[in-house]
PDB file of C-alpha atoms in Angstrom:
ATOM      1  CA  MET O 789      -9.964 -20.732  -9.103  1.00 74.00           C
ATOM      2  CA  ALA O 790      -8.663 -17.144  -8.922  1.00 86.00           C
ATOM      3  CA  GLU O 791      -5.641 -16.085 -10.953  1.00 94.00           C
ATOM      4  CA  THR O 792      -2.349 -16.016  -9.039  1.00 96.00           C
ATOM      5  CA  LEU O 793      -1.020 -12.477  -9.419  1.00 97.00           C
ATOM      6  CA  LEU O 794       2.113 -12.865  -7.309  1.00 97.00           C
ATOM      7  CA  ALA O 795       4.004 -15.942  -6.124  1.00 97.00           C
ATOM      8  CA  VAL O 796       6.840 -15.624  -3.604  1.00 97.00           C
ATOM      9  CA  THR O 797       8.843 -18.755  -2.844  1.00 97.00           C
ATOM     10  CA  ASP O 798      11.530 -19.003  -0.136  1.00 97.00           C
ATOM     11  CA  LEU O 799      12.303 -15.279  -0.360  1.00 97.00           C
ATOM     12  CA  VAL O 800      15.299 -14.102   1.651  1.00 97.00           C
ATOM     13  CA  ALA O 801      15.706 -10.326   1.378  1.00 96.00           C
ATOM     14  CA  GLY O 802      17.526  -7.422   2.952  1.00 96.00           C
ATOM     15  CA  TYR O 803      20.066  -4.750   2.199  1.00 96.00           C
ATOM     16  CA  GLU O 804      23.737  -5.323   3.068  1.00 95.00           C
ATOM     17  CA  GLY O 805      22.729  -8.726   4.363  1.00 95.00           C
ATOM     18  CA  PRO O 806      19.545 -10.782   4.784  1.00 96.00           C
ATOM     19  CA  VAL O 807      16.886  -9.304   7.062  1.00 94.00           C
ATOM     20  CA  VAL O 808      13.862 -11.477   6.402  1.00 95.00           C
ATOM     21  CA  GLY O 809      13.035 -14.974   5.241  1.00 91.00           C
ATOM     22  CA  PRO O 810      12.733 -17.490   3.947  1.00 96.00           C
ATOM     23  CA  LEU O 811       9.137 -16.523   3.206  1.00 96.00           C
ATOM     24  CA  SER O 812       6.634 -18.084   0.813  1.00 97.00           C
ATOM     25  CA  PHE O 813       3.123 -16.966  -0.114  1.00 97.00           C
ATOM     26  CA  GLU O 814       0.815 -16.321  -3.054  1.00 97.00           C
ATOM     27  CA  LEU O 815      -1.501 -13.417  -3.762  1.00 97.00           C
ATOM     28  CA  CYS O 816      -4.535 -14.143  -5.919  1.00 97.00           C
ATOM     29  CA  ALA O 817      -6.900 -11.810  -7.721  1.00 96.00           C
ATOM     30  CA  GLY O 818      -9.645 -10.559  -5.418  1.00 95.00           C
ATOM     31  CA  GLU O 819      -7.657 -11.291  -2.285  1.00 96.00           C
ATOM     32  CA  VAL O 820      -6.264  -9.124   0.542  1.00 96.00           C
ATOM     33  CA  VAL O 821      -3.269 -10.773   2.229  1.00 97.00           C
ATOM     34  CA  ALA O 822      -1.812  -9.279   5.415  1.00 96.00           C
ATOM     35  CA  LEU O 823       1.839  -9.551   6.393  1.00 95.00           C
ATOM     36  CA  THR O 824       2.156  -9.553  10.185  1.00 93.00           C
ATOM     37  CA  GLY O 825       4.914  -9.829  12.739  1.00 91.00           C
ATOM     38  CA  PRO O 826       6.685  -7.738  15.359  1.00 90.00           C
ATOM     39  CA  ASN O 827       8.371  -4.429  14.572  1.00 89.00           C
ATOM     40  CA  GLY O 828      11.703  -4.829  12.809  1.00 89.00           C
ATOM     41  CA  VAL O 829      11.020  -8.336  11.510  1.00 92.00           C
ATOM     42  CA  GLY O 830      11.254  -7.258   7.848  1.00 93.00           C
ATOM     43  CA  LYS O 831       7.681  -6.775   6.634  1.00 94.00           C
ATOM     44  CA  SER O 832       8.482  -3.523   4.821  1.00 94.00           C
ATOM     45  CA  THR O 833      11.619  -5.158   3.430  1.00 96.00           C
ATOM     46  CA  VAL O 834       9.415  -7.797   1.785  1.00 96.00           C
ATOM     47  CA  LEU O 835       7.463  -5.063  -0.019  1.00 96.00           C
ATOM     48  CA  ARG O 836      10.706  -3.325  -0.987  1.00 96.00           C
ATOM     49  CA  ALA O 837      12.049  -6.600  -2.374  1.00 97.00           C
ATOM     50  CA  LEU O 838       8.911  -6.907  -4.502  1.00 96.00           C
ATOM     51  CA  THR O 839       9.505  -3.410  -5.914  1.00 95.00           C
ATOM     52  CA  GLY O 840      13.260  -3.874  -6.386  1.00 94.00           C
ATOM     53  CA  GLN O 841      14.220  -1.471  -3.579  1.00 94.00           C
ATOM     54  CA  ALA O 842      15.658  -4.233  -1.381  1.00 96.00           C
ATOM     55  CA  ARG O 843      18.058  -6.980  -2.372  1.00 95.00           C
ATOM     56  CA  ARG O 844      16.897 -10.552  -2.908  1.00 96.00           C
ATOM     57  CA  PHE O 845      19.442 -12.987  -1.471  1.00 97.00           C
ATOM     58  CA  GLY O 846      17.464 -16.096  -2.300  1.00 96.00           C
ATOM     59  CA  GLY O 847      14.154 -17.429  -3.461  1.00 97.00           C
ATOM     60  CA  THR O 848      11.935 -16.361  -6.314  1.00 97.00           C
ATOM     61  CA  ILE O 849       9.374 -13.651  -6.983  1.00 97.00           C
ATOM     62  CA  ARG O 850       7.022 -14.309  -9.894  1.00 97.00           C
ATOM     63  CA  ARG O 851       4.355 -11.984 -11.208  1.00 95.00           C
ATOM     64  CA  ALA O 852       1.656 -13.004 -13.639  1.00 95.00           C
ATOM     65  CA  ASP O 853       2.218 -11.695 -17.155  1.00 94.00           C
ATOM     66  CA  GLY O 854       1.573  -7.973 -17.419  1.00 93.00           C
ATOM     67  CA  VAL O 855       0.899  -7.471 -13.707  1.00 95.00           C
ATOM     68  CA  ARG O 856       1.999  -4.048 -12.477  1.00 93.00           C
ATOM     69  CA  LEU O 857       2.522  -3.010  -8.866  1.00 94.00           C
ATOM     70  CA  ALA O 858       1.128   0.020  -7.047  1.00 92.00           C
ATOM     71  CA  TYR O 859       3.100   0.841  -3.894  1.00 91.00           C
ATOM     72  CA  GLN O 860       2.297   3.011  -0.889  1.00 89.00           C
ATOM     73  CA  ALA O 861       5.371   3.284   1.339  1.00 87.00           C
ATOM     74  CA  GLN O 862       5.146   3.394   5.123  1.00 81.00           C
ATOM     75  CA  GLN O 863       7.190   6.562   5.328  1.00 70.00           C
ATOM     76  CA  ALA O 864       5.652   9.396   3.358  1.00 65.00           C
ATOM     77  CA  PRO O 865       8.112  11.341   1.244  1.00 63.00           C
ATOM     78  CA  ASP O 866       9.180  14.616   2.842  1.00 64.00           C
ATOM     79  CA  ILE O 867       7.384  17.255   0.837  1.00 63.00           C
ATOM     80  CA  GLY O 868       8.747  20.182   2.833  1.00 60.00           C
ATOM     81  CA  GLU O 869       7.575  23.438   1.363  1.00 63.00           C
ATOM     82  CA  LEU O 870       6.940  21.955  -2.070  1.00 67.00           C
ATOM     83  CA  PRO O 871       3.893  23.836  -3.386  1.00 80.00           C
ATOM     84  CA  LEU O 872       2.271  20.724  -4.821  1.00 87.00           C
ATOM     85  CA  ARG O 873      -1.511  20.559  -4.668  1.00 90.00           C
ATOM     86  CA  ALA O 874      -3.262  17.283  -3.879  1.00 90.00           C
ATOM     87  CA  ARG O 875      -4.728  17.115  -7.416  1.00 90.00           C
ATOM     88  CA  GLU O 876      -1.235  17.549  -8.923  1.00 90.00           C
ATOM     89  CA  PHE O 877       0.208  14.883  -6.618  1.00 86.00           C
ATOM     90  CA  LEU O 878      -2.404  12.334  -7.736  1.00 88.00           C
ATOM     91  CA  ALA O 879      -1.736  13.167 -11.395  1.00 87.00           C
ATOM     92  CA  LEU O 880       2.036  12.736 -10.881  1.00 84.00           C
ATOM     93  CA  THR O 881       1.515   9.319  -9.290  1.00 82.00           C
ATOM     94  CA  GLY O 882      -0.410   8.031 -12.292  1.00 79.00           C
ATOM     95  CA  SER O 883      -4.031   8.537 -11.291  1.00 79.00           C
ATOM     96  CA  PRO O 884      -6.074   8.719 -14.481  1.00 74.00           C
ATOM     97  CA  ASP O 885      -8.771  10.805 -12.770  1.00 80.00           C
ATOM     98  CA  PRO O 886      -8.016  12.517  -9.430  1.00 76.00           C
ATOM     99  CA  THR O 887     -11.715  13.247  -8.900  1.00 78.00           C
ATOM    100  CA  ARG O 888     -12.288   9.506  -8.291  1.00 84.00           C
ATOM    101  CA  VAL O 889     -11.228   9.999  -4.673  1.00 88.00           C
ATOM    102  CA  PRO O 890     -13.910   9.866  -1.958  1.00 90.00           C
ATOM    103  CA  GLU O 891     -15.868  13.059  -1.241  1.00 90.00           C
ATOM    104  CA  ARG O 892     -13.870  13.509   1.962  1.00 88.00           C
ATOM    105  CA  LEU O 893     -10.751  14.013  -0.196  1.00 91.00           C
ATOM    106  CA  ARG O 894     -12.387  15.601  -3.239  1.00 92.00           C
ATOM    107  CA  ARG O 895     -13.012  18.812  -1.323  1.00 93.00           C
ATOM    108  CA  LEU O 896      -9.256  18.982  -0.509  1.00 94.00           C
ATOM    109  CA  LEU O 897      -7.907  18.478  -4.059  1.00 93.00           C
ATOM    110  CA  HIS O 898      -7.138  22.202  -4.485  1.00 93.00           C
ATOM    111  CA  LEU O 899      -5.014  22.403  -1.298  1.00 93.00           C
ATOM    112  CA  ARG O 900      -1.235  22.072  -1.074  1.00 91.00           C
ATOM    113  CA  LEU O 901      -0.051  18.815   0.493  1.00 87.00           C
ATOM    114  CA  ASP O 902       2.046  20.675   3.047  1.00 86.00           C
ATOM    115  CA  ARG O 903      -1.121  22.388   4.302  1.00 88.00           C
ATOM    116  CA  LEU O 904      -2.976  19.122   5.027  1.00 88.00           C
ATOM    117  CA  SER O 905      -3.089  17.261   8.334  1.00 87.00           C
ATOM    118  CA  GLY O 906      -1.085  14.059   8.685  1.00 85.00           C
ATOM    119  CA  GLY O 907      -4.231  11.947   8.307  1.00 87.00           C
ATOM    120  CA  GLN O 908      -5.395  13.843   5.211  1.00 89.00           C
ATOM    121  CA  ARG O 909      -1.954  13.504   3.611  1.00 87.00           C
ATOM    122  CA  GLN O 910      -1.910   9.773   4.474  1.00 88.00           C
ATOM    123  CA  LEU O 911      -5.280   9.281   2.771  1.00 89.00           C
ATOM    124  CA  PHE O 912      -3.959  10.938  -0.392  1.00 88.00           C
ATOM    125  CA  LEU O 913      -0.878   8.680  -0.329  1.00 88.00           C
ATOM    126  CA  VAL O 914      -3.086   5.607   0.000  1.00 91.00           C
ATOM    127  CA  TRP O 915      -5.493   6.782  -2.696  1.00 89.00           C
ATOM    128  CA  ALA O 916      -2.579   7.428  -5.060  1.00 88.00           C
ATOM    129  CA  ALA O 917      -1.863   3.681  -4.844  1.00 89.00           C
ATOM    130  CA  LEU O 918      -5.543   2.727  -5.028  1.00 90.00           C
ATOM    131  CA  LEU O 919      -6.073   4.817  -8.175  1.00 88.00           C
ATOM    132  CA  HIS O 920      -2.914   3.516  -9.847  1.00 87.00           C
ATOM    133  CA  PRO O 921      -3.683   1.003 -12.610  1.00 87.00           C
ATOM    134  CA  GLY O 922      -1.481  -1.686 -11.018  1.00 89.00           C
ATOM    135  CA  ARG O 923      -3.322  -4.942 -10.318  1.00 95.00           C
ATOM    136  CA  VAL O 924      -1.247  -5.660  -7.192  1.00 96.00           C
ATOM    137  CA  LEU O 925      -1.475  -3.069  -4.424  1.00 95.00           C
ATOM    138  CA  LEU O 926       1.324  -3.006  -1.861  1.00 96.00           C
ATOM    139  CA  LEU O 927       0.131  -1.023   1.167  1.00 95.00           C
ATOM    140  CA  ASP O 928       2.605  -0.467   4.017  1.00 95.00           C
ATOM    141  CA  GLU O 929       0.812   0.689   7.166  1.00 93.00           C
ATOM    142  CA  PRO O 930      -1.933   2.510   5.216  1.00 93.00           C
ATOM    143  CA  SER O 931      -3.971   3.213   8.352  1.00 90.00           C
ATOM    144  CA  ASN O 932      -1.170   5.200  10.051  1.00 87.00           C
ATOM    145  CA  ASN O 933      -2.393   8.654  11.152  1.00 85.00           C
ATOM    146  CA  LEU O 934      -5.978   7.907  10.106  1.00 87.00           C
ATOM    147  CA  ASP O 935      -8.902   8.775  12.328  1.00 89.00           C
ATOM    148  CA  THR O 936     -11.739   6.274  12.826  1.00 91.00           C
ATOM    149  CA  ASP O 937     -13.666   7.570   9.800  1.00 91.00           C
ATOM    150  CA  GLY O 938     -10.578   7.420   7.582  1.00 89.00           C
ATOM    151  CA  GLU O 939      -9.854   3.862   8.687  1.00 91.00           C
ATOM    152  CA  ARG O 940     -13.474   2.859   8.025  1.00 91.00           C
ATOM    153  CA  LEU O 941     -13.350   4.477   4.569  1.00 91.00           C
ATOM    154  CA  LEU O 942     -10.146   2.587   3.743  1.00 92.00           C
ATOM    155  CA  ALA O 943     -11.635  -0.732   4.924  1.00 93.00           C
ATOM    156  CA  GLN O 944     -14.791  -0.171   2.831  1.00 92.00           C
ATOM    157  CA  THR O 945     -12.717   0.724  -0.220  1.00 91.00           C
ATOM    158  CA  LEU O 946     -10.533  -2.375   0.093  1.00 92.00           C
ATOM    159  CA  ALA O 947     -13.648  -4.547   0.430  1.00 91.00           C
ATOM    160  CA  ALA O 948     -15.041  -3.044  -2.793  1.00 91.00           C
ATOM    161  CA  LEU O 949     -11.924  -3.351  -4.974  1.00 91.00           C
ATOM    162  CA  PRO O 950     -12.432  -4.914  -8.400  1.00 92.00           C
ATOM    163  CA  PRO O 951     -11.986  -8.712  -8.298  1.00 94.00           C
ATOM    164  CA  GLU O 952      -9.046  -8.614 -10.734  1.00 95.00           C
ATOM    165  CA  ARG O 953      -6.877  -6.762  -8.189  1.00 95.00           C
ATOM    166  CA  GLY O 954      -5.014  -8.134  -5.181  1.00 96.00           C
ATOM    167  CA  VAL O 955      -3.693  -6.376  -2.068  1.00 97.00           C
ATOM    168  CA  LEU O 956      -0.665  -7.143   0.078  1.00 97.00           C
ATOM    169  CA  ILE O 957      -1.005  -5.092   3.264  1.00 97.00           C
ATOM    170  CA  ILE O 958       1.042  -4.462   6.391  1.00 95.00           C
ATOM    171  CA  SER O 959      -0.571  -3.185   9.562  1.00 89.00           C
ATOM    172  CA  HIS O 960      -0.024  -3.444  13.299  1.00 85.00           C
ATOM    173  CA  GLU O 961      -3.721  -2.916  13.955  1.00 86.00           C
ATOM    174  CA  PRO O 962      -5.351  -6.331  14.471  1.00 88.00           C
ATOM    175  CA  ASP O 963      -8.921  -4.956  14.402  1.00 90.00           C
ATOM    176  CA  PHE O 964      -8.287  -3.271  11.059  1.00 91.00           C
ATOM    177  CA  LEU O 965      -6.696  -6.424   9.606  1.00 92.00           C
ATOM    178  CA  ALA O 966      -9.605  -8.531  10.872  1.00 92.00           C
ATOM    179  CA  ARG O 967     -11.932  -6.331   8.800  1.00 92.00           C
ATOM    180  CA  VAL O 968      -9.897  -6.294   5.587  1.00 94.00           C
ATOM    181  CA  ALA O 969      -7.642  -9.364   5.298  1.00 95.00           C
ATOM    182  CA  ASP O 970      -8.696 -12.654   3.725  1.00 95.00           C
ATOM    183  CA  ARG O 971      -5.523 -14.326   4.902  1.00 94.00           C
ATOM    184  CA  VAL O 972      -2.551 -13.567   7.190  1.00 95.00           C
ATOM    185  CA  VAL O 973       1.092 -14.475   6.548  1.00 95.00           C
ATOM    186  CA  GLU O 974       3.488 -14.368   9.498  1.00 93.00           C
ATOM    187  CA  VAL O 975       6.869 -12.812   8.652  1.00 94.00           C
ATOM    188  CA  ARG O 976      10.021 -14.006  10.437  1.00 88.00           C
ATOM    189  CA  PRO O 977      13.539 -12.620  10.454  1.00 86.00           C
ATOM    190  CA  ALA O 978      16.334 -14.266   8.486  1.00 83.00           C
TER     191      ALA O 978
END
């Protein structure tokens, strides 16, 4: 039986007040679990509760000993005119080796993030989480702004992740989730 990396039991989470829950699920090593539900139901709030960015009003969140999280937020940070190159961004986010990105991104490592297309920037945000040493990957709408090839590359990469890692993913694209998710958890409002 696979190691349980994350166990969420009767989670109620939100900000000023509860937004989502109660919600229970487990994430095991080697597994991709999708959180689904209509817009505004609180899927992103669940991920923020796991990272401590949203308030937990009830329930428990347990991580296996030593398990670290890697998080890719739905909304990319506004980089404005910040002259940060893609290689520097990956290094700042904890990537031990920025050249481990796919060839499609490797040829862009020398470019500033503010000079990339939305899809290229999104791929770098996703790969920053994928290259992070965290065993649990939290991916919030990682296929946003991706073209068909970028989406296919992401699906192939998730399918080939090391078996000691687990992924909790949010997406509104049922075809994409059908390709990547082992299991689906329906999220409901509080």
